[in-house]
Tab-separated table of C-alpha atoms in Angstrom:
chain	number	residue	atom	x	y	z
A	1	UNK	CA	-123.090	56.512	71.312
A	2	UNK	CA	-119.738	58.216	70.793
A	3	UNK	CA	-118.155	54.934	72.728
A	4	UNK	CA	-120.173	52.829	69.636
A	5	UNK	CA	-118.519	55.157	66.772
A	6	UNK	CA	-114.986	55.174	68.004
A	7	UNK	CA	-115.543	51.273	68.518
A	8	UNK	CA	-116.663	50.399	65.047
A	9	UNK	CA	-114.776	52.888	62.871
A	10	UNK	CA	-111.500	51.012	61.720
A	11	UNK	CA	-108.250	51.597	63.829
A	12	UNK	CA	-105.853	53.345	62.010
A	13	UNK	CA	-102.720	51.964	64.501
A	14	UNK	CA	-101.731	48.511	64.256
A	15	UNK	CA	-99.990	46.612	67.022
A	16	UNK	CA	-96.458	46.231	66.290
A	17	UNK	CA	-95.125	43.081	64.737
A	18	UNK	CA	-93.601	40.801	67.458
A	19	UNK	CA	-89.408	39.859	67.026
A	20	UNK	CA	-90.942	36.112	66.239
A	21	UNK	CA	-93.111	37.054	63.411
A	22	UNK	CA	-90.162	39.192	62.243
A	23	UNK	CA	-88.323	35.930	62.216
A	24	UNK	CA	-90.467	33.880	60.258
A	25	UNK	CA	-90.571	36.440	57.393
A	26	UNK	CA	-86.885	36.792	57.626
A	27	UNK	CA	-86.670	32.883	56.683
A	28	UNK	CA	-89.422	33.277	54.246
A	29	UNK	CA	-87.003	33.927	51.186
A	30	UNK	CA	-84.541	30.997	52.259
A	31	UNK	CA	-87.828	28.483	52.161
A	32	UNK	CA	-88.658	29.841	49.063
A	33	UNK	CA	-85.626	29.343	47.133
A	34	UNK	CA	-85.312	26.054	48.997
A	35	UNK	CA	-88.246	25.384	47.096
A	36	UNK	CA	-87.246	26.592	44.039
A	37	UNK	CA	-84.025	24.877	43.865
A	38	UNK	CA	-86.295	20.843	44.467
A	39	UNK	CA	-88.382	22.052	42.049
A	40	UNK	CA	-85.657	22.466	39.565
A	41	UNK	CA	-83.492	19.417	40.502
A	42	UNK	CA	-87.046	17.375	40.382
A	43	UNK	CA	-87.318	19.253	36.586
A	44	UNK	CA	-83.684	17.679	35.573
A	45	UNK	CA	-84.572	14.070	36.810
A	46	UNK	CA	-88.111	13.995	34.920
A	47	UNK	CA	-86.377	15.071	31.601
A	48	UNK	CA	-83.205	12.578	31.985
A	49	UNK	CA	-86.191	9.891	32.619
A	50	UNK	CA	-88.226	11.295	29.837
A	51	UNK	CA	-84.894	11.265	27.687
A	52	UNK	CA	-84.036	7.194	28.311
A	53	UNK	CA	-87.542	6.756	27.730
A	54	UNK	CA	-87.383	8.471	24.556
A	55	UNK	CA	-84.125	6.526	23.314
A	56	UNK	CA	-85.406	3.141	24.197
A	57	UNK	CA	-88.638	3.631	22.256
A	58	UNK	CA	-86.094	4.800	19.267
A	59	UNK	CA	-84.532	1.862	19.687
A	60	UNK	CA	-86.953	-0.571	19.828
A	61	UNK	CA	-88.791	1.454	16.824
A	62	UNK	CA	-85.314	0.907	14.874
A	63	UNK	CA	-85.350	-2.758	15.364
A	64	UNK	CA	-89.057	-2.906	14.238
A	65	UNK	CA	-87.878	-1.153	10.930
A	66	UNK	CA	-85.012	-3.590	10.507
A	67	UNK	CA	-87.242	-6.518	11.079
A	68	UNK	CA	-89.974	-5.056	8.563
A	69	UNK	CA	-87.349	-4.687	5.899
A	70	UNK	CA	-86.038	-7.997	6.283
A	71	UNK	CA	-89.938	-9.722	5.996
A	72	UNK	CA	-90.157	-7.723	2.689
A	73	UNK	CA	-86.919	-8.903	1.024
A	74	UNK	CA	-88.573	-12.199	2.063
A	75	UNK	CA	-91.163	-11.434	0.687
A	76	UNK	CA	-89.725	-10.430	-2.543
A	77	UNK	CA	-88.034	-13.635	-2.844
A	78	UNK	CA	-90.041	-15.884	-2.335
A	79	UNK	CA	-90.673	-16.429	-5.655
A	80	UNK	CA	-89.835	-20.112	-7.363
A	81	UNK	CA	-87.387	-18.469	-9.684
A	82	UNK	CA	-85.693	-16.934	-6.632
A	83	UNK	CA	-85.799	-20.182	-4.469
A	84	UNK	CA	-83.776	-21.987	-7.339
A	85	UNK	CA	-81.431	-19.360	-7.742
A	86	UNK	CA	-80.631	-20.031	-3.903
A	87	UNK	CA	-80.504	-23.937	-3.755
A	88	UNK	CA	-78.499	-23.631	-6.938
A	89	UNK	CA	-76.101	-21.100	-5.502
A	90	UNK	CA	-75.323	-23.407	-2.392
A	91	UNK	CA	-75.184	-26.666	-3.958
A	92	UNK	CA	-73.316	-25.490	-7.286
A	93	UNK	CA	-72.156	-22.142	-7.492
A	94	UNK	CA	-70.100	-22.587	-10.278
A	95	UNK	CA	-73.278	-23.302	-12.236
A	96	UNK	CA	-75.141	-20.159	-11.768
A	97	UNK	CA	-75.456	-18.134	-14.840
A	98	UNK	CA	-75.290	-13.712	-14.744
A	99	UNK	CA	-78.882	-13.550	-14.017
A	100	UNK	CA	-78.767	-16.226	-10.617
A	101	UNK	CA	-75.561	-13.915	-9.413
A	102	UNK	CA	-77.764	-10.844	-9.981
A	103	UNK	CA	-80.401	-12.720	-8.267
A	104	UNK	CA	-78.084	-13.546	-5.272
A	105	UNK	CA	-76.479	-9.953	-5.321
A	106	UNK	CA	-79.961	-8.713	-5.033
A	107	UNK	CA	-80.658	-11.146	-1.887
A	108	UNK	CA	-77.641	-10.376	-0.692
A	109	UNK	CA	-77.002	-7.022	-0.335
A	110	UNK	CA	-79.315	-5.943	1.610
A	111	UNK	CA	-78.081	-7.987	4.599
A	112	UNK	CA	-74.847	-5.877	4.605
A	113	UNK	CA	-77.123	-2.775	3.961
A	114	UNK	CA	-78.807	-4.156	7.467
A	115	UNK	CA	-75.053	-4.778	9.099
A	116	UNK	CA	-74.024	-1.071	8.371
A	117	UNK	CA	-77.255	0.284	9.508
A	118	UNK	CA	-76.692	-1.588	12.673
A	119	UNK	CA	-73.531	-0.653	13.057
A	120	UNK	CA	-74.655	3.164	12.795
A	121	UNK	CA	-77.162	2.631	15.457
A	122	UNK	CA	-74.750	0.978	17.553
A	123	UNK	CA	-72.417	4.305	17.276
A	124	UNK	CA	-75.633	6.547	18.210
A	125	UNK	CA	-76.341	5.406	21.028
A	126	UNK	CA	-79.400	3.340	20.289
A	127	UNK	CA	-77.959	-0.652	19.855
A	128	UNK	CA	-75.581	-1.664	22.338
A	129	UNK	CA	-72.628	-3.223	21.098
A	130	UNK	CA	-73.958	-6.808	21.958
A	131	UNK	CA	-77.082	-5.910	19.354
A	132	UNK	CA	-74.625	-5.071	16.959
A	133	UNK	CA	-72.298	-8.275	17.246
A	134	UNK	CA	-75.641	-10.295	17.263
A	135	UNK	CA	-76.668	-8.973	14.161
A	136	UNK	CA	-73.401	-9.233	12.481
A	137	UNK	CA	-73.527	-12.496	13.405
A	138	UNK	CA	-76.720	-13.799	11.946
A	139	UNK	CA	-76.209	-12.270	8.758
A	140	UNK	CA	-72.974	-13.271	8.469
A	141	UNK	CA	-73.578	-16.993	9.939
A	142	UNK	CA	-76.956	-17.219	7.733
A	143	UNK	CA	-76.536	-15.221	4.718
A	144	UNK	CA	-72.706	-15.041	4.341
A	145	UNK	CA	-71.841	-18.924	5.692
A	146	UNK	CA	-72.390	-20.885	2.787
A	147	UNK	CA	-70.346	-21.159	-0.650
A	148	UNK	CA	-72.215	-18.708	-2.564
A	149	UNK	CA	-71.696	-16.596	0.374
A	150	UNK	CA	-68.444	-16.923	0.874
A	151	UNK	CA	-67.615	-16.469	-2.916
A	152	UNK	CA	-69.586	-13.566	-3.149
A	153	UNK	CA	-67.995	-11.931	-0.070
C-alpha cells in the first residue's frame, strides 16, 4: 500500500527541460513577431485595395451625378418654347430677342458648370485627365460648336 500512495500522489520534481526544447522556446518570440510583422504588411495591402476600391466607386458615383444633371437640364428644356429658342439661335442668332439669350444662357451654362466640375475631379484624383479632355470636348464640340455658341462664348 505505501508503494500505491507514493505512486499516485503527484510528483513534486519535474524532469529537466532538454537543450532542444530550450531551443524551440528560444525561437518562439522570433516566430511570433514574424507573425506579427505578415499580419501587419497583409493589414497595409487590404486597406490600399480597400482605398482604390473606394475611389473608383467615387468616381464612377461622380459620373452618375454628372450624367443625372445633364438628363434634367434636358429635361427642363424640352419644352417647345425652349426647342425654338435653340433652332432659332443656330440658324439666326442675330434674331433672338433678350428672353431667347436668357433662354440660351440658361441652357448653356450649365455645360461649363459641368466642364469646371470635371475639371475639379480631374485635380482630385477621381477623373483621369483623358475623362476630363473628353468631357471638355463634348461640351465644347456639342454645346459650344455652333454660332450661338460661339457668340455666346
Amino acid at each position: 500500500m505505501e508503494h500505491e500512495a507514493r505512486s499516485s500522489a503527484p510528483s513534486t520534481s519535474s524532469p529537466a527541460p532538454t537543450t532542444s526544447a530550450v531551443r524551440r522556446l528560444d525561437r518562439l518570440p522570433h516566430w511570433l513577431n514574424l507573425a506579427a510583422n505578415l499580419g501587419v504588411l497583409l493589414g497595409l495591402a487590404l486597406v490600399i485595395l480597400q482605398m482604390r476600391q473606394n475611389t473608383e466607386l467615387a468616381r464612377k458615383a461622380y459620373i452618375n451625378e454628372g450624367n443625372v444633371a445633364m438628363n434634367q437640364m434636358w429635361a427642363n428644356m424640352n419644352g417647345a418654347h425652349t426647342i425654338d429658342v435653340i433652332a432659332r439661335s443656330v440658324a439666326t442668332p442675330g434674331e433672338m430677342s433678350h428672353a431667347d439669350f436668357i433662354a440660351m444662357d440658361a441652357y448653356l451654362y450649365p455645360s461649363l458648370n459641368m466642364i469646371f466640375r470635371d475639371y475639379q475631379l480631374a485635380q482630385e484624383g477621381l477623373y483621369t485627365e483623358d475623362d476630363w479632355k473628353a468631357s471638355v470636348d463634348l461640351y465644347v464640340q456639342w454645346y459650344l460648336a455652333n454660332p450661338f455658341g460661339m457668340a455666346w462664348w
